Coordinates of N, CA and C in Angstrom, one line a residue:
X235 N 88.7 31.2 124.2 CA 90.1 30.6 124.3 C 90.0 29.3 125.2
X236 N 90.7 28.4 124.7 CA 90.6 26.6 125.3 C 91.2 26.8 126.4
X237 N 91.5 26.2 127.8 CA 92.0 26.1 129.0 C 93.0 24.6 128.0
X238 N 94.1 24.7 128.8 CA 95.4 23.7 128.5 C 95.1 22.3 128.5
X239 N 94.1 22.0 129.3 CA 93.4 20.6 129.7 C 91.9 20.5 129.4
X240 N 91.5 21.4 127.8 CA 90.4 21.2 127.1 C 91.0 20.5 126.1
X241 N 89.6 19.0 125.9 CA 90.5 18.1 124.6 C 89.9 18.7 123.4
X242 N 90.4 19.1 122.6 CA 90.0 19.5 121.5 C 89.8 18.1 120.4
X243 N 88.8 18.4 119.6 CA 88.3 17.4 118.5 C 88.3 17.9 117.0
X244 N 89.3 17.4 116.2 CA 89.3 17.6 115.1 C 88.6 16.8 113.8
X245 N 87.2 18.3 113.6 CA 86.3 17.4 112.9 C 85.9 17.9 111.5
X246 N 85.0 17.2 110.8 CA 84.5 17.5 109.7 C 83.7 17.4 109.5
X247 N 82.5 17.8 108.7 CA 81.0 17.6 107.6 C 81.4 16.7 106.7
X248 N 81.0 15.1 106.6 CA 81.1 14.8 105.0 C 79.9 13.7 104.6
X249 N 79.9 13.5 103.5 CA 79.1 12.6 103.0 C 79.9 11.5 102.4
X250 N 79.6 9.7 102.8 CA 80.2 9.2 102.3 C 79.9 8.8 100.9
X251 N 80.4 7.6 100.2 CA 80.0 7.2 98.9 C 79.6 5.9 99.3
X252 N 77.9 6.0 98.9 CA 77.0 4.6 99.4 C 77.1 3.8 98.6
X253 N 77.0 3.5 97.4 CA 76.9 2.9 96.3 C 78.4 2.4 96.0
X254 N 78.1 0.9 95.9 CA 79.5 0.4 96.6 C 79.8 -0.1 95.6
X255 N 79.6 -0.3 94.6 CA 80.3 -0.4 92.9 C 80.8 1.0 92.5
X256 N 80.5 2.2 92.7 CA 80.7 3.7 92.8 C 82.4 3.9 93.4
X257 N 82.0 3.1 94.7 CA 83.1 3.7 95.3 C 84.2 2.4 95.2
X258 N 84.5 1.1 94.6 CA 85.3 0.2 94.1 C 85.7 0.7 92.7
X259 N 84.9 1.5 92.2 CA 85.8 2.5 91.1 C 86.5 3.6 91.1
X260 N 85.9 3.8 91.9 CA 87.1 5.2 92.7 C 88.4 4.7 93.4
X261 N 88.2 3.5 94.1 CA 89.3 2.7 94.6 C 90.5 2.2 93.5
X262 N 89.9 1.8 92.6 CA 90.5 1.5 91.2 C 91.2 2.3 90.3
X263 N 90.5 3.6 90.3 CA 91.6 5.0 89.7 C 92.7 5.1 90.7
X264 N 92.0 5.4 91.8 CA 93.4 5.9 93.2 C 94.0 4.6 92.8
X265 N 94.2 3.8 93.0 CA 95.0 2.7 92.9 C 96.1 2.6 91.6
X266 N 95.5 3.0 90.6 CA 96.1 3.6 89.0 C 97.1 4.6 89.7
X267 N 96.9 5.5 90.4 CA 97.6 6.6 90.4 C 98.7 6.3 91.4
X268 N 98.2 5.3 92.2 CA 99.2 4.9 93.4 C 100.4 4.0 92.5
X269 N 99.9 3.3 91.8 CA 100.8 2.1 90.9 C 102.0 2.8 90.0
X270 N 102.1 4.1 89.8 CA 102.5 5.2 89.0 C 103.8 5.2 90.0
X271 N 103.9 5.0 90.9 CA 104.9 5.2 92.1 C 105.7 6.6 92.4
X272 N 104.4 7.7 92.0 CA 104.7 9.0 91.8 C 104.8 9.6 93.1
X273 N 105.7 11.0 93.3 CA 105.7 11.2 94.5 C 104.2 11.7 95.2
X274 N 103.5 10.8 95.7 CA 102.0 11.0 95.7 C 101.4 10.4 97.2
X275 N 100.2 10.4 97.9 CA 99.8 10.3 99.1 C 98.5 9.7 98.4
X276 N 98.1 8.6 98.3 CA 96.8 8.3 98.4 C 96.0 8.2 99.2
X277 N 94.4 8.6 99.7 CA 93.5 8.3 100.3 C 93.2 6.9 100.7
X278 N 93.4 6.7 101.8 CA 92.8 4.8 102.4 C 91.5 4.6 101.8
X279 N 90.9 3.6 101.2 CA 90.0 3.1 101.1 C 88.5 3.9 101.6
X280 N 88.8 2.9 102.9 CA 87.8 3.4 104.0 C 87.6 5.1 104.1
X281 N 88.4 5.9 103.7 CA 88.2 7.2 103.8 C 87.5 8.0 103.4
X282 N 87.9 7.2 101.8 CA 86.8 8.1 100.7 C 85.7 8.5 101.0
X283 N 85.5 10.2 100.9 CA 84.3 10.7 100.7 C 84.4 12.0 100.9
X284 N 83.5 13.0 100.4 CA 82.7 14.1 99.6 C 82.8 14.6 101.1
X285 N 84.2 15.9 101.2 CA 84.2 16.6 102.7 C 83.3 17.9 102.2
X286 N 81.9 18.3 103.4 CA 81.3 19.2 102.7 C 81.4 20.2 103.6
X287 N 82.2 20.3 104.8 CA 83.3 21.3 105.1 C 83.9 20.7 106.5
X288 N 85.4 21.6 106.2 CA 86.0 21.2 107.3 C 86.1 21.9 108.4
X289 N 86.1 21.4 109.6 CA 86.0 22.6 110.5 C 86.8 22.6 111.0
X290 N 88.2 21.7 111.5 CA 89.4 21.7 112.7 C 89.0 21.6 113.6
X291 N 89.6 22.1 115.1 CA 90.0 21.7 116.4 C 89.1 22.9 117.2
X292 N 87.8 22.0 117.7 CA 87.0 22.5 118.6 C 86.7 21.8 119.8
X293 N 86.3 22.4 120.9 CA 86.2 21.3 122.3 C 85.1 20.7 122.2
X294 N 84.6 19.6 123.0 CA 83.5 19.1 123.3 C 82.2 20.0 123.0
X295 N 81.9 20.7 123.3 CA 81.0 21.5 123.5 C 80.6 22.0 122.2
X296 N 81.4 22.7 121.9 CA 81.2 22.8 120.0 C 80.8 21.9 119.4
X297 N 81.1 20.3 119.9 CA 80.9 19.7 119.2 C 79.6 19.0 119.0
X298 N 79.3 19.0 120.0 CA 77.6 18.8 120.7 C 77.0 19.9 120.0
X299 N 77.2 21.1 119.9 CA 76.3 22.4 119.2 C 76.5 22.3 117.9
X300 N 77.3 21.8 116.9 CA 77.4 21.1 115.6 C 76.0 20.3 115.4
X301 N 76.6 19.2 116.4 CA 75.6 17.8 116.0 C 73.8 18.3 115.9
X302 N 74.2 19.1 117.5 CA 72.2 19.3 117.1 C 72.3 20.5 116.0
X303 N 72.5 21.6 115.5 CA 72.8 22.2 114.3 C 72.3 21.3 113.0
X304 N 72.9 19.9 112.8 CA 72.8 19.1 111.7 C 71.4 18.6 111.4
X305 N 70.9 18.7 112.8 CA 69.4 18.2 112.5 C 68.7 18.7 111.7
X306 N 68.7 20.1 111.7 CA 68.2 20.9 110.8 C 68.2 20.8 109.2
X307 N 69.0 19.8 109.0 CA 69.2 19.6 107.4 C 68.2 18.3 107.4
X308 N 67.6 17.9 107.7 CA 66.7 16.6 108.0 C 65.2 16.4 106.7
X309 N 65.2 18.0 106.3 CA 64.4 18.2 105.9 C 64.3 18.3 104.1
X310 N 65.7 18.0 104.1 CA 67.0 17.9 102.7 C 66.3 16.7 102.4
X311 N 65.9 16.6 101.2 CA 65.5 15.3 100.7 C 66.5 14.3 99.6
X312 N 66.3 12.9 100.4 CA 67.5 12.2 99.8 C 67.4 12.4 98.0
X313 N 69.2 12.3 97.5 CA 69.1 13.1 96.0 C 70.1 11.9 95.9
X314 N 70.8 11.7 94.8 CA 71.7 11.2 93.9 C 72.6 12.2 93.7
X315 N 73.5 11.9 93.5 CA 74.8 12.7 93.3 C 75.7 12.1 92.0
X316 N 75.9 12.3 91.0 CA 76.6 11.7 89.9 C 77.7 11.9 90.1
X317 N 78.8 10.8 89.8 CA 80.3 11.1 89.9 C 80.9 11.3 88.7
X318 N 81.6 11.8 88.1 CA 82.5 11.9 86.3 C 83.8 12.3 86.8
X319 N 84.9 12.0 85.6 CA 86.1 12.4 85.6 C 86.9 12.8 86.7
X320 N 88.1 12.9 86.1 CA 89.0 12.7 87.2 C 89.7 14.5 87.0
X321 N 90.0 15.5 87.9 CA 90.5 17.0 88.0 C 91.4 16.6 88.7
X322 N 92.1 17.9 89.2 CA 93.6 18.5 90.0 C 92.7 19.8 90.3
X323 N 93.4 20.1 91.5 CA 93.8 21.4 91.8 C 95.1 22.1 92.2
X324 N 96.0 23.3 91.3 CA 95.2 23.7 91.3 C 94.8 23.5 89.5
X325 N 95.6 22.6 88.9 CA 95.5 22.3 87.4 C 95.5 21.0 87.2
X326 N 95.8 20.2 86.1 CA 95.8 19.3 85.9 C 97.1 19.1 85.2
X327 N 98.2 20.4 84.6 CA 99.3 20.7 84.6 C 99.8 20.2 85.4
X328 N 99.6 21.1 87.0 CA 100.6 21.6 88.1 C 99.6 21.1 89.2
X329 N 99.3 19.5 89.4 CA 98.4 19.1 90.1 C 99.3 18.8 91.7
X330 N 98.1 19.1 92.5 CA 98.6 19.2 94.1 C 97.9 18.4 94.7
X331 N 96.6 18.8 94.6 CA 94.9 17.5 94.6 C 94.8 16.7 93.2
X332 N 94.4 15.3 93.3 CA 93.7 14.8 92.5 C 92.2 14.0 92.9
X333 N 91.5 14.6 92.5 CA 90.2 14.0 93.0 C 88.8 13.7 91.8
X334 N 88.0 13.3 92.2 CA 86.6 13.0 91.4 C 85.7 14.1 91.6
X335 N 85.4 14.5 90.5 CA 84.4 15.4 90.0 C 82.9 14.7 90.3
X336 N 82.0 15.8 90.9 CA 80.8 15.8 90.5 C 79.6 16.8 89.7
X337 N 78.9 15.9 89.4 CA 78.4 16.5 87.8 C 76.5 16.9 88.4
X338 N 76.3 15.6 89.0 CA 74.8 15.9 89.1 C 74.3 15.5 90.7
X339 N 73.7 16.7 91.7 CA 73.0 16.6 93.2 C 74.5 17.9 93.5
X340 N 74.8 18.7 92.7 CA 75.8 19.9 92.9 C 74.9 21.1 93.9
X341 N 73.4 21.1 92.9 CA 72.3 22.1 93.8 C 72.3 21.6 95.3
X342 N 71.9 20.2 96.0 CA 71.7 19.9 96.9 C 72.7 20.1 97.8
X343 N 74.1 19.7 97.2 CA 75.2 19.8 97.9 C 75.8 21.1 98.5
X344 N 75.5 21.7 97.3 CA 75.8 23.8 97.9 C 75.0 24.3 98.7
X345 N 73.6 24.3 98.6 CA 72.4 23.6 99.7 C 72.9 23.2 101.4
X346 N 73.2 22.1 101.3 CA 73.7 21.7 102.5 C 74.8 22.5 103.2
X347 N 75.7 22.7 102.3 CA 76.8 23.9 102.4 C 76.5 25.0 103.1
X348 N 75.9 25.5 102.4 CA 75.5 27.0 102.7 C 74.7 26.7 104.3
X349 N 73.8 25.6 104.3 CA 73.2 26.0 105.7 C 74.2 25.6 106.4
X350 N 75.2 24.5 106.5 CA 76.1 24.4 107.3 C 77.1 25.7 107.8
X351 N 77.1 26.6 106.6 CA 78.2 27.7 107.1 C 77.3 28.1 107.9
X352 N 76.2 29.0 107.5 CA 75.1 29.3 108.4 C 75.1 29.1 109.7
X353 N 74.8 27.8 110.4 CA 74.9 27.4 111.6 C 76.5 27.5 112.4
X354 N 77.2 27.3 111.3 CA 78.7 27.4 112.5 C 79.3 28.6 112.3
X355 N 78.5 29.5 111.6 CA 78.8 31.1 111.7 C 78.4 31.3 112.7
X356 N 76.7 31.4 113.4 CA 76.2 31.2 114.7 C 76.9 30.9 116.1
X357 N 77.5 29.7 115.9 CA 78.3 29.1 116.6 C 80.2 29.9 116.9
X358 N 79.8 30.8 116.4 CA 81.4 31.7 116.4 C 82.6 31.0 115.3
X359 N 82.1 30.2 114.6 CA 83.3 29.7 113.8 C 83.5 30.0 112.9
X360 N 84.5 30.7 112.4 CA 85.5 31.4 111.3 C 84.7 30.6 110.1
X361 N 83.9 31.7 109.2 CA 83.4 31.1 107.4 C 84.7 31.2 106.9
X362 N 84.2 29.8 106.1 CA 85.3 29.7 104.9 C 84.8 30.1 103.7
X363 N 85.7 31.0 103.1 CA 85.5 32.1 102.2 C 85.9 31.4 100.9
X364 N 86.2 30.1 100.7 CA 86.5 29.6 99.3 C 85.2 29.4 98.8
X365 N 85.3 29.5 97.5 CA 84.3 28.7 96.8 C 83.6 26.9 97.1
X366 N 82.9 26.6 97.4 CA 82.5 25.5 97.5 C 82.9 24.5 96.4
X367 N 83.2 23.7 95.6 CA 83.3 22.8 94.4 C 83.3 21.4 95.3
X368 N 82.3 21.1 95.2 CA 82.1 19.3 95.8 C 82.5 18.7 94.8
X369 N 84.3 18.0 95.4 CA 84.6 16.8 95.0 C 85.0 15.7 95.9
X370 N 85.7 14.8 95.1 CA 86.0 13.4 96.6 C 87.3 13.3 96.2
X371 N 88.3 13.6 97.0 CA 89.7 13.4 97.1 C 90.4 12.2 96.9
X372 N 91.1 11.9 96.0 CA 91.5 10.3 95.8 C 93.1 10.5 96.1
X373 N 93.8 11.6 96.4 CA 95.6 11.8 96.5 C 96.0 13.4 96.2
X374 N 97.2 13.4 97.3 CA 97.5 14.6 97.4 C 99.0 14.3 96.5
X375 N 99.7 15.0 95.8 CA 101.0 15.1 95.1 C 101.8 16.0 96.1
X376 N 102.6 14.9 96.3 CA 104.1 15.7 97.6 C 105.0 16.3 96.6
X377 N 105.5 15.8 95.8 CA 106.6 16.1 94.9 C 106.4 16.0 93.4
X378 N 108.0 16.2 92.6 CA 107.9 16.0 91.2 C 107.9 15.2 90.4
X379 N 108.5 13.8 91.4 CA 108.9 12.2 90.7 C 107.6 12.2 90.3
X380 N 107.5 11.3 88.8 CA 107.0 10.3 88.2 C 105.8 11.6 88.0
X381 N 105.5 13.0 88.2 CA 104.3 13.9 87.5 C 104.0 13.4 86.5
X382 N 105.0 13.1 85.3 CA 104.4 13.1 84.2 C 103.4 11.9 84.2
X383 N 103.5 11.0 84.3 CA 103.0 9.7 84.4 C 101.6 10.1 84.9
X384 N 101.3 11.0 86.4 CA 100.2 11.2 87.1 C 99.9 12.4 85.9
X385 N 100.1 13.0 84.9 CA 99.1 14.0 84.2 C 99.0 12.9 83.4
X386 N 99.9 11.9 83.0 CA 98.7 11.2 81.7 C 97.7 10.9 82.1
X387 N 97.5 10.0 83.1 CA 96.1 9.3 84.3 C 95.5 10.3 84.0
X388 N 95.7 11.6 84.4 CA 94.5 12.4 84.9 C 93.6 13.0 83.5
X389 N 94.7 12.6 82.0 CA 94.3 12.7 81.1 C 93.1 11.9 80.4
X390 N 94.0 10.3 80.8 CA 93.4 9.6 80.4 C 91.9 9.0 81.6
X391 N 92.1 9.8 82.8 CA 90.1 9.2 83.5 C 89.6 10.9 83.3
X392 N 90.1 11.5 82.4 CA 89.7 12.9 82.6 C 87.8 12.8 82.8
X393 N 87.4 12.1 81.4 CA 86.2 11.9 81.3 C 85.5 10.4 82.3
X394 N 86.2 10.2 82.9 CA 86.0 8.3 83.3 C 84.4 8.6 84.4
X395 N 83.8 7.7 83.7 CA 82.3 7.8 84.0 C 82.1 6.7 85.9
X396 N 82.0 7.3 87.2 CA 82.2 6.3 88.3 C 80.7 6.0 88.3
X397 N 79.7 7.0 88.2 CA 78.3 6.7 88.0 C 77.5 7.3 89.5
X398 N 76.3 6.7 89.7 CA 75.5 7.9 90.5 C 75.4 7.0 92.1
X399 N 75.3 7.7 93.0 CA 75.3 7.2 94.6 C 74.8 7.9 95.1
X400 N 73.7 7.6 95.9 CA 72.6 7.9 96.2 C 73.1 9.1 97.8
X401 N 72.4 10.0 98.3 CA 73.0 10.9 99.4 C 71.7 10.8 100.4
X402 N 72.3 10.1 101.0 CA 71.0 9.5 102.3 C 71.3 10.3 103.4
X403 N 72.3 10.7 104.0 CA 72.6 11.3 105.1 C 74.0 11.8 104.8
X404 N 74.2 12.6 106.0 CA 75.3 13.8 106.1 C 75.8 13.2 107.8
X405 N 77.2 12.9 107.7 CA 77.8 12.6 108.7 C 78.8 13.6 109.3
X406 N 79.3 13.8 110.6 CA 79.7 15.0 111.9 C 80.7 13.8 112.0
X407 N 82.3 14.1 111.9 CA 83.3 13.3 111.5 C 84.6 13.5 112.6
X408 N 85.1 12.6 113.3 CA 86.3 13.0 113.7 C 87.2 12.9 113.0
X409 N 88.1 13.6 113.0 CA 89.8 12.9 112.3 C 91.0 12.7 113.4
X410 N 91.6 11.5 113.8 CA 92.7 11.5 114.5 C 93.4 11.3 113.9
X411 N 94.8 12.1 113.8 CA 95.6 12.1 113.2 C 97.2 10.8 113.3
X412 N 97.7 10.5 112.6 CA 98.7 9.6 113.1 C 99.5 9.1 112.1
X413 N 100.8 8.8 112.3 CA 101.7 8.6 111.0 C 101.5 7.7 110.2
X414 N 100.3 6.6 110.5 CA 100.3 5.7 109.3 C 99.2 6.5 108.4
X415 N 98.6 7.5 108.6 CA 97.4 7.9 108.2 C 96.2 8.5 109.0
X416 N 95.3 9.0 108.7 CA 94.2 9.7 109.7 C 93.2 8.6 109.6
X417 N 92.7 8.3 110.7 CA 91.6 7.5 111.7 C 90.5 8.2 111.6
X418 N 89.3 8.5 110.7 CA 88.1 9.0 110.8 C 86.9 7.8 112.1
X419 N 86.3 8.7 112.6 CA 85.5 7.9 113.3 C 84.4 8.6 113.0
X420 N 83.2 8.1 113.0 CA 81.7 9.0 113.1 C 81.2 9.2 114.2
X421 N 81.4 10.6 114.9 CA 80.4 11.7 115.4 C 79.5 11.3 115.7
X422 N 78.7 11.4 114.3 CA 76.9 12.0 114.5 C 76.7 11.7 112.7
X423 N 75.3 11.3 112.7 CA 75.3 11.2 111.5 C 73.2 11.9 111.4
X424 N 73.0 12.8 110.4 CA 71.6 12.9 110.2 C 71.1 12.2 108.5
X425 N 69.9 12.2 108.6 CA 69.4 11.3 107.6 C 68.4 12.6 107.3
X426 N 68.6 12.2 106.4 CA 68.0 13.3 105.0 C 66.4 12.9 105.0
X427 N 65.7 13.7 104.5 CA 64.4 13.1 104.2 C 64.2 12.3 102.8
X428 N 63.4 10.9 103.5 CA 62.7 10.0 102.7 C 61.3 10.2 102.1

């Protein structure tokens, strides 16, 4: 239990998108979907990227026992990750997420996953019991205005090919929250083996 005058840090596991023609296509769809003027929340630019878990609001201390934790993935050798089509969760019906699918570096990624739960099980932190599915979030749907519009998009990038980006390191993420939007800062970042 936190004392009243512990600062708590709300943070994340992710990988970003290196391949910067990759992720100016990804910019491109979210932008499609934002142009729709549907009741919808798009992801900032700068944001995008592949969350490979979230952990919430831990003190300093945790957060330091994360970071060295991550080293241990060091031994992960850098992979490629393919990006394809555009999904919803929890449909493409009755979409709440719309994000980018990945097709190929799935093994590596569940990989990384799993030892990550691993270590912040260790660490006392509550496993998340979902299924893993590594995607990259491009907008969340608040409402029902203009749906139809956002299921044709999702129809029509169903297949939309963004192409492959290479996974060099795994970055330890803050999020500050705030009404224009959340403020990610980088933590800690470890580099994969070369």
């Amino acid at each position: 239990m936190c004392g009243d005058n512990v600062e708590l840090y709300r943070v994340f596991i992710a990988i970003e998108i290196e391949n910067i023609d990759v992720l100016n296509k990804l910019i491109k769809v979210k932008d499609a979907f934002k142009a729709t003027k549907a009741d919808i929340k798009t992801i900032e630019n700068e944001n995008i990227h592949l969350t490979v878990r979230f952990i919430g609001e831990v003190p300093l201390d945790t957060v330091k026992a994360i970071q060295e934790s991550l080293k241990n993935l060091k031994d992960i050798p850098v992979f490629n990750m393919y990006i394809r089509g555009i999904g919803a969760f929890p449909s493409l019906t009755r979409p709440r997420v719309i994000w980018a699918g990945i097709t190929n570096g799935v093994t590596y990624l569940k990989e990384i996953r799993r030892r990550i739960e691993q270590y912040l099980r260790r660490l006392g932190i509550r496993p998340d019991t979902h299924e893993f599915t590594p995607h990259i979030t491009l907008a969340r749907v608040k409402g029902r205005r203009g749906i139809d519009k956002v299921i044709k998009l999702l129809e029509i990038y169903q297949d939309y090919e963004f192409g492959e980006s290479p996974v060099t390191r795994v970055k330890l993420k803050r999020s500050i929250l705030r009404p224009q939007g959340p403020l990610y800062l980088d933590l800690y970042e470890v580099l994969l083996k070369h």
